[in-house]
Tab-separated table of C-alpha atoms and ligand atoms in Angstrom:
chain	number	residue	atom	x	y	z
A	1	MET	CA	-2.353	-1.942	-80.272
A	2	THR	CA	-0.900	-0.659	-83.608
A	3	THR	CA	2.201	1.336	-83.650
A	4	LYS	CA	2.672	4.141	-86.428
A	5	LYS	CA	5.740	4.078	-88.589
A	6	ARG	CA	8.119	6.863	-88.423
A	7	PHE	CA	9.324	8.688	-91.751
A	8	LYS	CA	12.614	7.382	-90.817
A	9	ASP	CA	11.235	3.890	-90.694
A	10	LEU	CA	9.580	3.781	-94.198
A	11	THR	CA	11.141	1.979	-97.059
A	12	PHE	CA	12.012	3.674	-100.317
A	13	TRP	CA	8.580	2.793	-101.946
A	14	GLU	CA	6.744	3.672	-98.980
A	15	ARG	CA	8.278	6.967	-98.882
A	16	LEU	CA	7.256	7.540	-102.390
A	17	TYR	CA	3.464	6.688	-101.700
A	18	ILE	CA	3.035	6.209	-105.500
A	19	PRO	CA	2.396	2.374	-105.046
A	20	VAL	CA	-0.334	3.123	-102.311
A	21	ILE	CA	-1.727	5.873	-104.578
A	22	ILE	CA	-1.928	3.190	-107.552
A	23	LYS	CA	-3.374	0.660	-105.164
A	24	GLY	CA	-6.442	2.899	-104.338
A	25	LEU	CA	-6.810	3.825	-107.996
A	26	VAL	CA	-7.066	0.134	-108.698
A	27	LEU	CA	-9.618	-0.291	-106.200
A	28	THR	CA	-11.672	2.693	-107.440
A	29	LEU	CA	-11.407	1.336	-111.007
A	30	LYS	CA	-12.871	-1.982	-109.805
A	31	THR	CA	-15.567	-0.436	-107.959
A	32	MET	CA	-16.714	1.606	-110.790
A	33	PHE	CA	-17.689	-1.607	-112.725
A	34	LYS	CA	-19.520	-3.353	-109.794
A	35	PRO	CA	-23.326	-3.256	-109.821
A	36	LYS	CA	-24.636	-0.321	-108.095
A	37	VAL	CA	-26.180	-0.725	-104.816
A	38	THR	CA	-27.440	3.014	-104.313
A	39	MET	CA	-30.844	4.356	-105.996
A	40	GLU	CA	-30.818	7.579	-107.773
A	41	TYR	CA	-33.707	8.810	-105.827
A	42	PRO	CA	-36.033	10.769	-106.288
A	43	GLU	CA	-35.856	9.619	-109.894
A	44	VAL	CA	-35.834	5.901	-109.070
A	45	LYS	CA	-38.324	5.359	-106.125
A	46	PHE	CA	-37.714	2.527	-103.275
A	47	GLU	CA	-40.677	0.239	-103.271
A	48	PRO	CA	-40.474	-0.930	-99.722
A	49	PRO	CA	-41.944	-4.762	-98.799
A	50	ALA	CA	-44.865	-5.337	-96.826
A	51	SER	CA	-42.995	-5.538	-93.241
A	52	TYR	CA	-42.060	-1.729	-93.905
A	53	ARG	CA	-43.293	0.813	-91.452
A	54	GLY	CA	-43.912	4.025	-93.264
A	55	ARG	CA	-46.579	6.879	-92.085
A	56	PRO	CA	-49.552	5.333	-90.195
A	57	VAL	CA	-52.862	5.666	-92.197
A	58	LEU	CA	-56.454	4.764	-91.599
A	59	VAL	CA	-58.056	1.982	-93.447
A	60	GLN	CA	-60.911	3.043	-95.591
A	61	GLU	CA	-63.615	0.276	-96.547
A	62	LYS	CA	-64.930	-0.263	-100.192
A	63	ASN	CA	-68.034	1.671	-99.151
A	64	GLY	CA	-66.070	4.667	-98.353
A	65	VAL	CA	-66.239	4.416	-94.624
A	66	GLU	CA	-63.474	4.426	-92.216
A	67	ARG	CA	-62.966	1.223	-90.405
A	68	CYS	CA	-62.272	3.014	-87.123
A	69	VAL	CA	-64.653	2.686	-84.341
A	70	ALA	CA	-63.277	5.565	-82.217
A	71	CYS	CA	-62.164	3.456	-79.351
A	72	GLY	CA	-58.918	5.659	-78.621
A	73	LEU	CA	-56.599	2.949	-77.976
A	74	CYS	CA	-54.204	4.076	-80.505
A	75	SER	CA	-54.179	7.586	-78.955
A	76	ARG	CA	-53.448	5.990	-75.517
A	77	VAL	CA	-50.763	3.920	-76.454
A	78	CYS	CA	-49.080	6.461	-78.680
A	79	PRO	CA	-45.666	7.198	-76.826
A	80	ALA	CA	-45.276	10.376	-78.909
A	81	LEU	CA	-48.680	11.727	-77.948
A	82	ALA	CA	-49.009	12.191	-81.677
A	83	ILE	CA	-52.851	10.989	-82.238
A	84	GLU	CA	-55.988	12.871	-81.332
A	85	VAL	CA	-59.234	11.130	-81.600
A	86	GLN	CA	-62.688	12.630	-81.188
A	87	ALA	CA	-65.604	10.101	-81.080
A	88	ALA	CA	-69.035	10.486	-82.164
A	89	GLU	CA	-72.337	8.372	-82.679
A	90	THR	CA	-73.301	6.997	-86.136
A	91	GLU	CA	-76.515	5.255	-87.368
A	92	LEU	CA	-73.991	2.438	-88.972
A	93	GLU	CA	-73.614	-1.059	-87.244
A	94	LYS	CA	-70.286	-0.020	-85.778
A	95	GLU	CA	-72.189	2.963	-83.414
A	96	ARG	CA	-69.043	4.863	-82.969
A	97	PHE	CA	-66.833	6.775	-85.523
A	98	PRO	CA	-63.942	9.331	-85.281
A	99	GLN	CA	-65.637	12.784	-86.106
A	100	LYS	CA	-62.205	13.826	-85.780
A	101	PHE	CA	-58.797	11.730	-86.095
A	102	GLU	CA	-55.641	13.798	-86.352
A	103	ILE	CA	-52.017	12.559	-86.281
A	104	ASN	CA	-49.051	15.019	-85.952
A	105	MET	CA	-46.500	13.867	-88.278
A	106	LEU	CA	-43.802	15.964	-86.672
A	107	ARG	CA	-44.255	13.872	-83.583
A	108	CYS	CA	-44.744	10.353	-84.809
A	109	ILE	CA	-41.807	8.187	-84.600
A	110	PHE	CA	-43.101	5.529	-86.696
A	111	CYS	CA	-42.990	2.816	-83.705
A	112	GLY	CA	-46.126	1.131	-85.251
A	113	PHE	CA	-47.794	0.741	-81.375
A	114	CYS	CA	-51.125	2.136	-82.613
A	115	GLU	CA	-51.006	-0.341	-85.359
A	116	GLU	CA	-50.422	-3.082	-83.027
A	117	VAL	CA	-53.011	-2.135	-80.457
A	118	CYS	CA	-55.769	-1.566	-82.613
A	119	PRO	CA	-58.650	-3.943	-82.396
A	120	GLU	CA	-60.267	-3.308	-85.806
A	121	GLU	CA	-57.041	-3.267	-88.312
A	122	ALA	CA	-58.286	0.367	-88.885
A	123	ILE	CA	-54.756	2.228	-88.613
A	124	VAL	CA	-51.651	0.299	-90.406
A	125	MET	CA	-48.336	1.522	-91.196
A	126	SER	CA	-48.336	2.052	-95.030
A	127	LYS	CA	-45.535	2.069	-97.664
A	128	ASP	CA	-45.378	6.075	-97.515
A	129	TYR	CA	-42.149	7.615	-96.687
A	130	GLU	CA	-42.028	10.777	-98.417
A	131	LEU	CA	-43.072	13.410	-96.053
A	132	VAL	CA	-42.387	17.143	-96.870
A	133	PHE	CA	-44.253	20.058	-94.787
A	134	GLN	CA	-43.984	23.689	-95.549
A	135	ASP	CA	-45.057	24.533	-91.737
A	136	ARG	CA	-45.748	22.809	-88.622
A	137	ASP	CA	-49.611	22.993	-89.441
A	138	SER	CA	-49.400	21.246	-92.521
A	139	ALA	CA	-47.619	18.369	-90.663
A	140	ILE	CA	-50.877	17.740	-88.672
A	141	PHE	CA	-52.749	15.086	-90.801
A	142	GLY	CA	-56.447	14.659	-90.594
A	143	LYS	CA	-58.916	12.104	-92.302
A	144	ASP	CA	-58.584	13.640	-95.574
A	145	LYS	CA	-54.896	12.741	-95.594
A	146	LEU	CA	-55.076	9.820	-93.298
A	147	LEU	CA	-57.858	7.798	-95.282
A	148	VAL	CA	-56.559	5.109	-97.660
A	149	PRO	CA	-58.488	2.611	-99.645
A	150	VAL	CA	-58.284	-0.818	-98.185
A	151	GLU	CA	-57.057	-2.396	-101.641
A	152	ASN	CA	-53.960	-0.251	-101.437
A	153	LEU	CA	-53.065	-1.607	-98.073
A	154	GLN	CA	-53.935	-5.086	-98.625
A	155	ASP	CA	-50.178	-6.513	-98.570
A	156	ARG	CA	-49.553	-4.820	-95.296
A	157	ILE	CA	-52.769	-6.422	-93.679
A	158	ASP	CA	-51.951	-9.740	-95.053
A	159	PHE	CA	-48.693	-9.425	-93.364
A	160	LEU	CA	-49.932	-8.391	-90.138
A	161	ARG	CA	-52.380	-11.460	-90.020
A	162	LYS	CA	-49.699	-13.612	-90.717
A	163	PHE	CA	-47.282	-12.079	-88.199
A	164	LYS	CA	-49.187	-10.260	-85.410
A	165	LYS	CA	-49.425	-12.368	-82.501
B	1	SF4	S1	-46.404	4.878	-85.332
B	1	SF4	FE1	-46.156	5.130	-83.047
B	1	SF4	S2	-45.736	7.465	-82.651
B	1	SF4	FE2	-46.630	7.189	-84.826
B	1	SF4	S3	-48.579	7.606	-84.404
B	1	SF4	FE3	-48.550	5.544	-84.178
B	1	SF4	S4	-48.007	5.204	-82.097
B	1	SF4	FE4	-47.887	7.312	-82.391
B	2	SF4	S1	-57.797	3.429	-85.198
B	2	SF4	FE1	-58.082	1.496	-84.193
B	2	SF4	S2	-57.223	1.919	-82.017
B	2	SF4	FE2	-57.277	3.901	-82.951
B	2	SF4	S3	-59.420	4.962	-82.327
B	2	SF4	FE3	-59.775	3.589	-84.313
B	2	SF4	S4	-60.433	1.612	-83.656
B	2	SF4	FE4	-59.564	2.669	-82.262
């Protein structure tokens, strides 16, 4: 345990405080010329690595169709009950598609469980960390905001293939 010096115990220089102030200023000056570790956001954007977990998005294939087969596993596993999926039948080979797929971004805690459980690699965590809402309704993202072309998500998909067990 450290004991505080009383004023009467201080030396002459310690009572002046000036040496300590000068020491502090020297440290400030030294730090000023060191390379910056902070970013001037939003002018400078952070480019996250593939391991980053930004907002969850739906993978859109090159033919414009979503990869999701509306199995509902992501919705089941979501601890925040943020996902709502409504399945419907389709003529396509996958037979079922999400007629409605919504994520309430006010609820999402970016845990990545939906991505982990998806059998189709149809929902992945993107690099998007900029989320601004004007009201509660605009925080509910439908397919129009969730679908992202597969080529924009390729490094995350490659990362998952490498590390997902
Ligand atoms: S990241 Fe987690 S909280 Fe967000 S939608 Fe997926 S499972 Fe739910
Ligand atoms: S995103 Fe994946 S887990 Fe969720 S409903 Fe679609 S296929 Fe199933």
